[in-house]
Amino acid sequence: MRPLRGADLGTLAVMAFSGEAPDGDMPYLLAYSLGDGEGGPEGSAAAIRQLLIDNGLPVGDTLIDASRQPSLPLTLLVEAGQAVVTMPHLNAQCVAPPEWLAAVSERGYAYFLFATRAWPVAEPGKPVAPESLTAFAGDEETLLSASHVLLPARSLRG
């Protein structure tokens, strides 16, 4: 197996949104590829799966609490209305809506979903219809082929 290259992943994006949970609003972060890597959507999915596994992030329905696994090479910085996610081969930031910022401030973490499945219609910087987000992020195929992490939020203020 050859080493992972950034070109294999395709264009990676991160989106912040919030949703209702039994105990209040949940701040979600969705990382995904546009599927435009050298191997197309299937190649991007395989590369992302390998990236996740290489970094200790299981793919499937297991939820990892990153606060209990400080060695995970995955961080979330929330600063100046932005969410910044960093891990090997990924450094992505997005503007976070006010309701997401409030929810992450309340909880101290975000539910990070890294999809291996490509989502070519959700181009960075362009609005996504709520129905489209729900259809993708809530789809069983997306959920069962993704990594799920409760990711502590940090800020520069400490």
PDB file of C-alpha atoms in Angstrom:
ATOM      1  CA  MET A   1       0.000   0.000   0.000  1.00  0.00           C
ATOM      2  CA  ARG A   2       1.391   3.401  -0.948  1.00  0.00           C
ATOM      3  CA  PRO A   3       1.504   6.331   1.472  1.00  0.00           C
ATOM      4  CA  LEU A   4      -1.524   8.610   1.673  1.00  0.00           C
ATOM      5  CA  ARG A   5      -1.260  11.748  -0.450  1.00  0.00           C
ATOM      6  CA  GLY A   6      -3.382  14.880  -0.095  1.00  0.00           C
ATOM      7  CA  ALA A   7      -4.446  14.565  -3.743  1.00  0.00           C
ATOM      8  CA  ASP A   8      -6.067  11.215  -2.899  1.00  0.00           C
ATOM      9  CA  LEU A   9      -8.465  12.868  -0.435  1.00  0.00           C
ATOM     10  CA  GLY A  10      -9.917  15.405  -2.847  1.00  0.00           C
ATOM     11  CA  THR A  11     -11.165  18.793  -1.688  1.00  0.00           C
ATOM     12  CA  LEU A  12     -11.954  18.548   2.027  1.00  0.00           C
ATOM     13  CA  ALA A  13     -14.470  20.808   3.720  1.00  0.00           C
ATOM     14  CA  VAL A  14     -15.888  21.320   7.198  1.00  0.00           C
ATOM     15  CA  MET A  15     -19.354  22.630   8.005  1.00  0.00           C
ATOM     16  CA  ALA A  16     -20.693  23.725  11.417  1.00  0.00           C
ATOM     17  CA  PHE A  17     -24.390  23.394  12.216  1.00  0.00           C
ATOM     18  CA  SER A  18     -26.529  22.704  15.236  1.00  0.00           C
ATOM     19  CA  GLY A  19     -29.442  20.401  15.787  1.00  0.00           C
ATOM     20  CA  GLU A  20     -31.904  19.512  18.494  1.00  0.00           C
ATOM     21  CA  ALA A  21     -30.939  16.820  20.965  1.00  0.00           C
ATOM     22  CA  PRO A  22     -32.855  15.586  24.026  1.00  0.00           C
ATOM     23  CA  ASP A  23     -30.703  17.783  26.291  1.00  0.00           C
ATOM     24  CA  GLY A  24     -30.613  20.956  24.143  1.00  0.00           C
ATOM     25  CA  ASP A  25     -28.877  22.090  20.969  1.00  0.00           C
ATOM     26  CA  MET A  26     -25.992  19.911  19.790  1.00  0.00           C
ATOM     27  CA  PRO A  27     -23.148  21.583  17.877  1.00  0.00           C
ATOM     28  CA  TYR A  28     -22.155  19.388  14.929  1.00  0.00           C
ATOM     29  CA  LEU A  29     -19.093  19.588  12.706  1.00  0.00           C
ATOM     30  CA  LEU A  30     -19.263  17.693   9.443  1.00  0.00           C
ATOM     31  CA  ALA A  31     -16.034  17.003   7.536  1.00  0.00           C
ATOM     32  CA  TYR A  32     -16.352  15.573   4.040  1.00  0.00           C
ATOM     33  CA  SER A  33     -14.705  15.412   0.629  1.00  0.00           C
ATOM     34  CA  LEU A  34     -16.135  16.674  -2.623  1.00  0.00           C
ATOM     35  CA  GLY A  35     -14.933  13.360  -4.090  1.00  0.00           C
ATOM     36  CA  ASP A  36     -12.728  15.137  -6.613  1.00  0.00           C
ATOM     37  CA  GLY A  37      -9.495  13.325  -5.721  1.00  0.00           C
ATOM     38  CA  GLU A  38      -7.453  11.526  -8.350  1.00  0.00           C
ATOM     39  CA  GLY A  39      -9.456   8.328  -7.832  1.00  0.00           C
ATOM     40  CA  GLY A  40     -12.870  10.017  -7.968  1.00  0.00           C
ATOM     41  CA  PRO A  41     -15.473   9.601  -5.181  1.00  0.00           C
ATOM     42  CA  GLU A  42     -14.514   5.961  -4.503  1.00  0.00           C
ATOM     43  CA  GLY A  43     -10.820   6.831  -4.293  1.00  0.00           C
ATOM     44  CA  SER A  44     -11.529   9.769  -1.982  1.00  0.00           C
ATOM     45  CA  ALA A  45     -13.661   7.541   0.264  1.00  0.00           C
ATOM     46  CA  ALA A  46     -10.896   4.919   0.488  1.00  0.00           C
ATOM     47  CA  ALA A  47      -8.251   7.583   1.216  1.00  0.00           C
ATOM     48  CA  ILE A  48     -10.359   9.209   3.946  1.00  0.00           C
ATOM     49  CA  ARG A  49     -11.083   5.808   5.505  1.00  0.00           C
ATOM     50  CA  GLN A  50      -7.325   5.130   5.592  1.00  0.00           C
ATOM     51  CA  LEU A  51      -6.628   8.610   7.045  1.00  0.00           C
ATOM     52  CA  LEU A  52      -9.149   8.015   9.817  1.00  0.00           C
ATOM     53  CA  ILE A  53      -7.899   4.524  10.664  1.00  0.00           C
ATOM     54  CA  ASP A  54      -4.253   5.709  10.591  1.00  0.00           C
ATOM     55  CA  ASN A  55      -5.183   8.359  13.173  1.00  0.00           C
ATOM     56  CA  GLY A  56      -7.002   6.016  15.539  1.00  0.00           C
ATOM     57  CA  LEU A  57     -10.512   7.028  14.488  1.00  0.00           C
ATOM     58  CA  PRO A  58     -12.767   4.017  13.903  1.00  0.00           C
ATOM     59  CA  VAL A  59     -15.202   4.066  11.015  1.00  0.00           C
ATOM     60  CA  GLY A  60     -18.726   2.886  11.767  1.00  0.00           C
ATOM     61  CA  ASP A  61     -21.152   3.470  14.599  1.00  0.00           C
ATOM     62  CA  THR A  62     -18.623   3.791  17.460  1.00  0.00           C
ATOM     63  CA  LEU A  63     -18.661   7.167  19.221  1.00  0.00           C
ATOM     64  CA  ILE A  64     -15.256   8.253  20.539  1.00  0.00           C
ATOM     65  CA  ASP A  65     -15.023  10.730  23.427  1.00  0.00           C
ATOM     66  CA  ALA A  66     -11.805  12.585  22.582  1.00  0.00           C
ATOM     67  CA  SER A  67     -11.652  14.069  26.093  1.00  0.00           C
ATOM     68  CA  ARG A  68     -10.877  10.517  27.302  1.00  0.00           C
ATOM     69  CA  GLN A  69      -8.306   9.935  24.554  1.00  0.00           C
ATOM     70  CA  PRO A  70      -5.940  12.932  24.626  1.00  0.00           C
ATOM     71  CA  SER A  71      -3.522  11.148  22.282  1.00  0.00           C
ATOM     72  CA  LEU A  72      -5.963  11.432  19.362  1.00  0.00           C
ATOM     73  CA  PRO A  73      -4.336  13.736  16.794  1.00  0.00           C
ATOM     74  CA  LEU A  74      -7.537  15.740  16.320  1.00  0.00           C
ATOM     75  CA  THR A  75      -8.269  19.204  17.722  1.00  0.00           C
ATOM     76  CA  LEU A  76     -11.018  21.801  17.558  1.00  0.00           C
ATOM     77  CA  LEU A  77     -10.239  25.466  18.106  1.00  0.00           C
ATOM     78  CA  VAL A  78     -13.149  27.894  18.341  1.00  0.00           C
ATOM     79  CA  GLU A  79     -12.090  31.511  17.933  1.00  0.00           C
ATOM     80  CA  ALA A  80     -13.532  34.705  16.428  1.00  0.00           C
ATOM     81  CA  GLY A  81     -16.658  32.964  15.146  1.00  0.00           C
ATOM     82  CA  GLN A  82     -14.643  30.246  13.391  1.00  0.00           C
ATOM     83  CA  ALA A  83     -14.325  26.520  13.987  1.00  0.00           C
ATOM     84  CA  VAL A  84     -10.868  25.187  13.112  1.00  0.00           C
ATOM     85  CA  VAL A  85     -10.305  21.432  12.905  1.00  0.00           C
ATOM     86  CA  THR A  86      -6.768  20.082  12.708  1.00  0.00           C
ATOM     87  CA  MET A  87      -5.465  16.562  12.188  1.00  0.00           C
ATOM     88  CA  PRO A  88      -2.750  15.107   9.956  1.00  0.00           C
ATOM     89  CA  HIS A  89      -3.577  15.926   6.304  1.00  0.00           C
ATOM     90  CA  LEU A  90      -6.433  18.214   7.399  1.00  0.00           C
ATOM     91  CA  ASN A  91      -6.479  21.793   8.586  1.00  0.00           C
ATOM     92  CA  ALA A  92      -9.899  23.216   7.847  1.00  0.00           C
ATOM     93  CA  GLN A  93     -11.855  26.139   9.151  1.00  0.00           C
ATOM     94  CA  CYS A  94     -15.360  27.365   8.660  1.00  0.00           C
ATOM     95  CA  VAL A  95     -17.525  30.214   9.829  1.00  0.00           C
ATOM     96  CA  ALA A  96     -19.720  28.974  12.639  1.00  0.00           C
ATOM     97  CA  PRO A  97     -23.307  30.226  12.931  1.00  0.00           C
ATOM     98  CA  PRO A  98     -24.280  31.977  16.212  1.00  0.00           C
ATOM     99  CA  GLU A  99     -26.485  29.074  17.376  1.00  0.00           C
ATOM    100  CA  TRP A 100     -23.557  26.665  16.883  1.00  0.00           C
ATOM    101  CA  LEU A 101     -21.224  28.951  18.848  1.00  0.00           C
ATOM    102  CA  ALA A 102     -23.775  29.142  21.675  1.00  0.00           C
ATOM    103  CA  ALA A 103     -24.219  25.352  21.729  1.00  0.00           C
ATOM    104  CA  VAL A 104     -20.475  24.632  21.734  1.00  0.00           C
ATOM    105  CA  SER A 105     -19.955  27.231  24.464  1.00  0.00           C
ATOM    106  CA  GLU A 106     -22.667  25.563  26.556  1.00  0.00           C
ATOM    107  CA  ARG A 107     -21.437  21.990  26.037  1.00  0.00           C
ATOM    108  CA  GLY A 108     -17.682  22.511  25.701  1.00  0.00           C
ATOM    109  CA  TYR A 109     -17.512  20.104  22.755  1.00  0.00           C
ATOM    110  CA  ALA A 110     -18.864  19.451  19.285  1.00  0.00           C
ATOM    111  CA  TYR A 111     -20.059  16.221  17.713  1.00  0.00           C
ATOM    112  CA  PHE A 112     -17.543  15.729  14.886  1.00  0.00           C
ATOM    113  CA  LEU A 113     -18.657  13.547  12.006  1.00  0.00           C
ATOM    114  CA  PHE A 114     -15.996  12.798   9.381  1.00  0.00           C
ATOM    115  CA  ALA A 115     -17.774  11.281   6.401  1.00  0.00           C
ATOM    116  CA  THR A 116     -15.881   8.950   4.099  1.00  0.00           C
ATOM    117  CA  ARG A 117     -18.723   9.262   1.596  1.00  0.00           C
ATOM    118  CA  ALA A 118     -18.234  12.124  -0.876  1.00  0.00           C
ATOM    119  CA  TRP A 119     -20.683  15.017  -0.974  1.00  0.00           C
ATOM    120  CA  PRO A 120     -19.923  16.847  -4.239  1.00  0.00           C
ATOM    121  CA  VAL A 121     -22.910  19.216  -4.087  1.00  0.00           C
ATOM    122  CA  ALA A 122     -21.764  20.937  -0.863  1.00  0.00           C
ATOM    123  CA  GLU A 123     -19.039  23.191  -2.215  1.00  0.00           C
ATOM    124  CA  PRO A 124     -17.187  25.278   0.388  1.00  0.00           C
ATOM    125  CA  GLY A 125     -18.427  28.853   0.587  1.00  0.00           C
ATOM    126  CA  LYS A 126     -21.778  28.106  -1.053  1.00  0.00           C
ATOM    127  CA  PRO A 127     -25.021  27.789   0.918  1.00  0.00           C
ATOM    128  CA  VAL A 128     -26.447  24.318   1.451  1.00  0.00           C
ATOM    129  CA  ALA A 129     -30.187  23.805   1.773  1.00  0.00           C
ATOM    130  CA  PRO A 130     -31.157  22.391   5.193  1.00  0.00           C
ATOM    131  CA  GLU A 131     -32.958  19.505   3.443  1.00  0.00           C
ATOM    132  CA  SER A 132     -29.783  18.603   1.555  1.00  0.00           C
ATOM    133  CA  LEU A 133     -27.714  18.676   4.775  1.00  0.00           C
ATOM    134  CA  THR A 134     -30.266  16.489   6.570  1.00  0.00           C
ATOM    135  CA  ALA A 135     -30.436  14.058   3.647  1.00  0.00           C
ATOM    136  CA  PHE A 136     -26.637  13.661   3.572  1.00  0.00           C
ATOM    137  CA  ALA A 137     -25.668  13.859   7.266  1.00  0.00           C
ATOM    138  CA  GLY A 138     -28.642  11.785   8.418  1.00  0.00           C
ATOM    139  CA  ASP A 139     -28.335   9.093   5.761  1.00  0.00           C
ATOM    140  CA  GLU A 140     -27.560   5.631   7.166  1.00  0.00           C
ATOM    141  CA  GLU A 141     -24.854   5.031   4.528  1.00  0.00           C
ATOM    142  CA  THR A 142     -23.142   8.279   5.520  1.00  0.00           C
ATOM    143  CA  LEU A 143     -23.406   7.551   9.248  1.00  0.00           C
ATOM    144  CA  LEU A 144     -22.187   3.946   9.080  1.00  0.00           C
ATOM    145  CA  SER A 145     -19.173   4.869   6.922  1.00  0.00           C
ATOM    146  CA  ALA A 146     -18.049   7.839   9.042  1.00  0.00           C
ATOM    147  CA  SER A 147     -16.032   8.476  12.186  1.00  0.00           C
ATOM    148  CA  HIS A 148     -17.959   9.917  15.145  1.00  0.00           C
ATOM    149  CA  VAL A 149     -16.082  11.923  17.794  1.00  0.00           C
ATOM    150  CA  LEU A 150     -17.135  14.096  20.714  1.00  0.00           C
ATOM    151  CA  LEU A 151     -14.424  16.708  20.232  1.00  0.00           C
ATOM    152  CA  PRO A 152     -13.549  19.133  23.055  1.00  0.00           C
ATOM    153  CA  ALA A 153     -13.571  22.760  21.975  1.00  0.00           C
ATOM    154  CA  ARG A 154     -10.570  24.852  22.853  1.00  0.00           C
ATOM    155  CA  SER A 155     -10.036  28.575  22.502  1.00  0.00           C
ATOM    156  CA  LEU A 156      -6.989  30.819  22.493  1.00  0.00           C
ATOM    157  CA  ARG A 157      -8.292  32.432  25.677  1.00  0.00           C
ATOM    158  CA  GLY A 158      -7.846  29.126  27.507  1.00  0.00           C
TER     159      GLY A 158
END
